Short mmCIF file of C-alpha atoms in Angstrom, two decimals:
data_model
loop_
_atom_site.label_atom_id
_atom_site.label_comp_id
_atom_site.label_asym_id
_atom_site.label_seq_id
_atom_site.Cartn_x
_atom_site.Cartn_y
_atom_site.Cartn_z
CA UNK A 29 31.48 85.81 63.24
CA UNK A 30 28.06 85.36 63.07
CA UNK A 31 26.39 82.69 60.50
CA UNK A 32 24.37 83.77 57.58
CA UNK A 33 21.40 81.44 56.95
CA UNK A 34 19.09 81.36 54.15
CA UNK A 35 16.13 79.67 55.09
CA UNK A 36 13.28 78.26 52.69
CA UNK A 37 10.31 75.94 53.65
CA UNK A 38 12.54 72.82 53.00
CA UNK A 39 15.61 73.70 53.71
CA UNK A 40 18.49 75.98 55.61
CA UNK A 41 21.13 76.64 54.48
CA UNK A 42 24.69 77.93 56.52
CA UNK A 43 25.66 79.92 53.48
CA UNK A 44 28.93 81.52 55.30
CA UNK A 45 29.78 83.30 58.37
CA UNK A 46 29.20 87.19 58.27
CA UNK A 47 31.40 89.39 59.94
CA UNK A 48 29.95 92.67 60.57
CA UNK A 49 32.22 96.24 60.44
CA UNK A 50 31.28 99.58 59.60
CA UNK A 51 30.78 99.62 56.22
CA UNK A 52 32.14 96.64 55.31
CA UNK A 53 30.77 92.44 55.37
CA UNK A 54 32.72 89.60 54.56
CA UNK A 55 31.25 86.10 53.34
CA UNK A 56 33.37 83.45 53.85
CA UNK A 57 32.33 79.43 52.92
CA UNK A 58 30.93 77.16 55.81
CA UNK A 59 28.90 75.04 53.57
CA UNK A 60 26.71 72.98 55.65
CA UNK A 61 23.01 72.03 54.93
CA UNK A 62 20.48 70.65 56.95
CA UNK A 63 17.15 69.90 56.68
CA UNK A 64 13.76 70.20 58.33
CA UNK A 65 10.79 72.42 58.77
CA UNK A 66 11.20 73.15 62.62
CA UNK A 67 14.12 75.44 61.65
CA UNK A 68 14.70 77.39 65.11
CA UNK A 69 14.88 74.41 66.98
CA UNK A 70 16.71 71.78 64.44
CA UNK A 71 18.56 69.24 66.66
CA UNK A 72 21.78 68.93 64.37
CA UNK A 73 22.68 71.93 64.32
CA UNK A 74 25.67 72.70 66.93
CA UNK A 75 24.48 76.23 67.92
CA UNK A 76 21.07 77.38 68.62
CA UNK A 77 19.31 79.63 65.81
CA UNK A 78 17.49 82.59 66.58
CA UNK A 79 15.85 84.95 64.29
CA UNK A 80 17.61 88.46 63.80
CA UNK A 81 18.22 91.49 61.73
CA UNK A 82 20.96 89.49 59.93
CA UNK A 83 19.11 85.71 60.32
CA UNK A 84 15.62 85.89 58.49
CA UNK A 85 13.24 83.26 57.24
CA UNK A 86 13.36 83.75 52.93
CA UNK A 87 9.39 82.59 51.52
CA UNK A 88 9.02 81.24 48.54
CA UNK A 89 6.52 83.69 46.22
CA UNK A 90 3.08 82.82 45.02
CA UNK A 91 2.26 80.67 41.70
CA UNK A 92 2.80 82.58 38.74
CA UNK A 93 4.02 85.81 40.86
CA UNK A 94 5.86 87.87 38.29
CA UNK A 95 8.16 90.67 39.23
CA UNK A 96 7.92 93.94 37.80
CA UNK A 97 11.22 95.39 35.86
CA UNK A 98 13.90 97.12 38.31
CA UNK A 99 12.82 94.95 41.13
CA UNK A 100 15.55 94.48 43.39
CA UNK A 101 17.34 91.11 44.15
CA UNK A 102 20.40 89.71 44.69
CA UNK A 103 22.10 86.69 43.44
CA UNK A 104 24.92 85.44 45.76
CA UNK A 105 27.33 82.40 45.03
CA UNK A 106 30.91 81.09 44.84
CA UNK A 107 31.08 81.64 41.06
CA UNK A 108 34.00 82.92 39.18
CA UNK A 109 35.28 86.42 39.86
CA UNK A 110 35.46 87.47 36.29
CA UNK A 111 35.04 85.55 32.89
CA UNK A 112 37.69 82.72 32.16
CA UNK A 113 38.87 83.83 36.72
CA UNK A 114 39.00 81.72 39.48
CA UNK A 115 36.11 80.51 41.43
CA UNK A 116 35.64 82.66 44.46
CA UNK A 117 36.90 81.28 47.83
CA UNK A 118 34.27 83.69 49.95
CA UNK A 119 30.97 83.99 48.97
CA UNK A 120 29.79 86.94 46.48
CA UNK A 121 26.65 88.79 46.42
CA UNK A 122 25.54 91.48 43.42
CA UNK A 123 22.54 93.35 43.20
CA UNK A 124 20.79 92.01 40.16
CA UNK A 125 17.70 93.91 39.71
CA UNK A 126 14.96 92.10 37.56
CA UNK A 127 14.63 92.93 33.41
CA UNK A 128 10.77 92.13 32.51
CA UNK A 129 10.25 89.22 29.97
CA UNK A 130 9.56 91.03 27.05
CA UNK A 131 12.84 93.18 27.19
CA UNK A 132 14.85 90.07 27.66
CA UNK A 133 13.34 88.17 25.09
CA UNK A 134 13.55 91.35 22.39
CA UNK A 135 16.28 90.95 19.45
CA UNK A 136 19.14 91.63 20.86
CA UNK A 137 18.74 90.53 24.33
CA UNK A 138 18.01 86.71 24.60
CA UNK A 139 15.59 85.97 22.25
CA UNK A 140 13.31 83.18 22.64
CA UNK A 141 16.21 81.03 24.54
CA UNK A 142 14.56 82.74 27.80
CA UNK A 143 10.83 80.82 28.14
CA UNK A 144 7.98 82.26 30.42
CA UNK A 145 9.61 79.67 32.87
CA UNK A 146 12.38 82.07 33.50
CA UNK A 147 13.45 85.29 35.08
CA UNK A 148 16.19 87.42 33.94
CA UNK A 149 18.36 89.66 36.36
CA UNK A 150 21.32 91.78 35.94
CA UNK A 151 22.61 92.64 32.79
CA UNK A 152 24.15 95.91 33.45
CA UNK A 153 27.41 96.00 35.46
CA UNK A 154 27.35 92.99 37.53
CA UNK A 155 26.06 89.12 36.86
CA UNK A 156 26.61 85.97 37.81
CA UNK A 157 29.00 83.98 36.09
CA UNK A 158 29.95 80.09 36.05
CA UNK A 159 29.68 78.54 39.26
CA UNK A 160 26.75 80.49 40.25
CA UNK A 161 24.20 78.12 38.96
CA UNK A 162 21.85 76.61 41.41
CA UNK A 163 21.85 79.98 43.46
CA UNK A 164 18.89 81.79 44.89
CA UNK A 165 18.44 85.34 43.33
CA UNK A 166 16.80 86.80 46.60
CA UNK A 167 14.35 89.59 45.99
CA UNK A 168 12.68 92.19 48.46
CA UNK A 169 8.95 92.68 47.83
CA UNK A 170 6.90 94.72 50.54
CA UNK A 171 10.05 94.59 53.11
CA UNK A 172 10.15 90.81 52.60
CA UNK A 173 12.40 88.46 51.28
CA UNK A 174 11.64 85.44 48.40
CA UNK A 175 13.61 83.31 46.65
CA UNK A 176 12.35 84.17 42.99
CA UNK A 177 14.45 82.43 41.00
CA UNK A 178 17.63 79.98 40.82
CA UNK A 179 20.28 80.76 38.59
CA UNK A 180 20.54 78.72 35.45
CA UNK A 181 22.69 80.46 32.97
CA UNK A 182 24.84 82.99 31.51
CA UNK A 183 26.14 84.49 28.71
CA UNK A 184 28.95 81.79 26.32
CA UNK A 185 30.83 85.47 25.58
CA UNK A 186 31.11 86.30 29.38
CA UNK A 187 29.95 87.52 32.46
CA UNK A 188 28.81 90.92 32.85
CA UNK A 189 27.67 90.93 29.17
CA UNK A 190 25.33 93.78 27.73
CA UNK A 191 22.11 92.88 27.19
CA UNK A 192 22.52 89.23 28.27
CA UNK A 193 21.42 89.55 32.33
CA UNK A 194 21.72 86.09 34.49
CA UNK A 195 18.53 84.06 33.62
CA UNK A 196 16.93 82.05 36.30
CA UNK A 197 14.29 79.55 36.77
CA UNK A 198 11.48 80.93 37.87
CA UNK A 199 10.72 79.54 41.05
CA UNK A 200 6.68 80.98 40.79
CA UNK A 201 6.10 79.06 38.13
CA UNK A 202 6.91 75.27 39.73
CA UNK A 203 5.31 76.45 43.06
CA UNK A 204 2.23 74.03 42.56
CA UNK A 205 4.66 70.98 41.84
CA UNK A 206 6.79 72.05 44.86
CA UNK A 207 3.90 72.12 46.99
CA UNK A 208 2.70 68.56 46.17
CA UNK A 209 6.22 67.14 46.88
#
């Protein structure tokens, strides 16, 4: 087993250990957090990190850097399975690619519940449902990864809901208060 790490500016994170097979990966909890900047060489850690295919630093994204729709990201979380299931004892990821603001604020959608703060994912055939929130959605932009967004809510009538994709905070738009922190 190998860990999986997400790394920000502020923080790592052991998200789970990742066992790699053909074809297949499985998340399971290890839930430990540390802190620091010099990540590689962090002195509580009990192992010694080293960048790889599988361990890579995630940036935070510019102020006010919006995605374009169909984006790809990825939430990933311990949340419930289904709607009204039990919480997930390995860690879940779903490919939650991004809806633009106007189309999730249009009739129908969410309406003006989602603010410019927000970023809405998903919507289509996977979500993230309760127990999710706090999450990174993770999103590739020119062969990079960012945390964009951290999950904030879904839909009262259930996960995986039709026109009511995972909204986020948007992490662009609080990148000035981070930085002064």
């Amino acid at each position: 087993m190998l860990p999986f790490l997400l790394f920000t500016a502020l923080t790592a994170t052991v998200l789970a250990e990742l066992e790699l097979q053909s074809n297949y990966t499985e998340l399971s909890p290890a839930g430990r957090v540390v802190g620091g900047q010099d990540v590689p060489n962090h002195t509580s850690w009990p192992w010694q990190v080293s960048l790889t295919s599988y361990v890579k630093l995630a940036s935070l994204p510019r102020f006010g850097e919006i995605l374009p729709h169909n984006n790809p990201c990825y939430i990933t979380g311990y949340g419930r399975i289904s709607t009204g299931g039990s919480m997930s004892s390995r860690m879940k990821q779903a490919s939650l690619p991004i809806v633009d603001h106007q189309t999730c604020t249009s009739s129908g959608w969410w309406g003006s519940t989602v603010k410019t703060t927000m970023i809405c994912a998903g919507g289509g055939a996977q979500s993230g449902c309760n127990g999710d929130f706090g999450g990174p959605l993770s999103c590739k932009v020119n062969n990079s990864w960012y945390v964009h967004g951290i999950a904030s809510f879904v839909s009262g009538m259930g996960c995986n809901t039709p026109q009511k994709p995972t909204v986020f905070t948007r992490v662009s738009a609080y990148i000035e208060w981070m930085n002064s922190l």
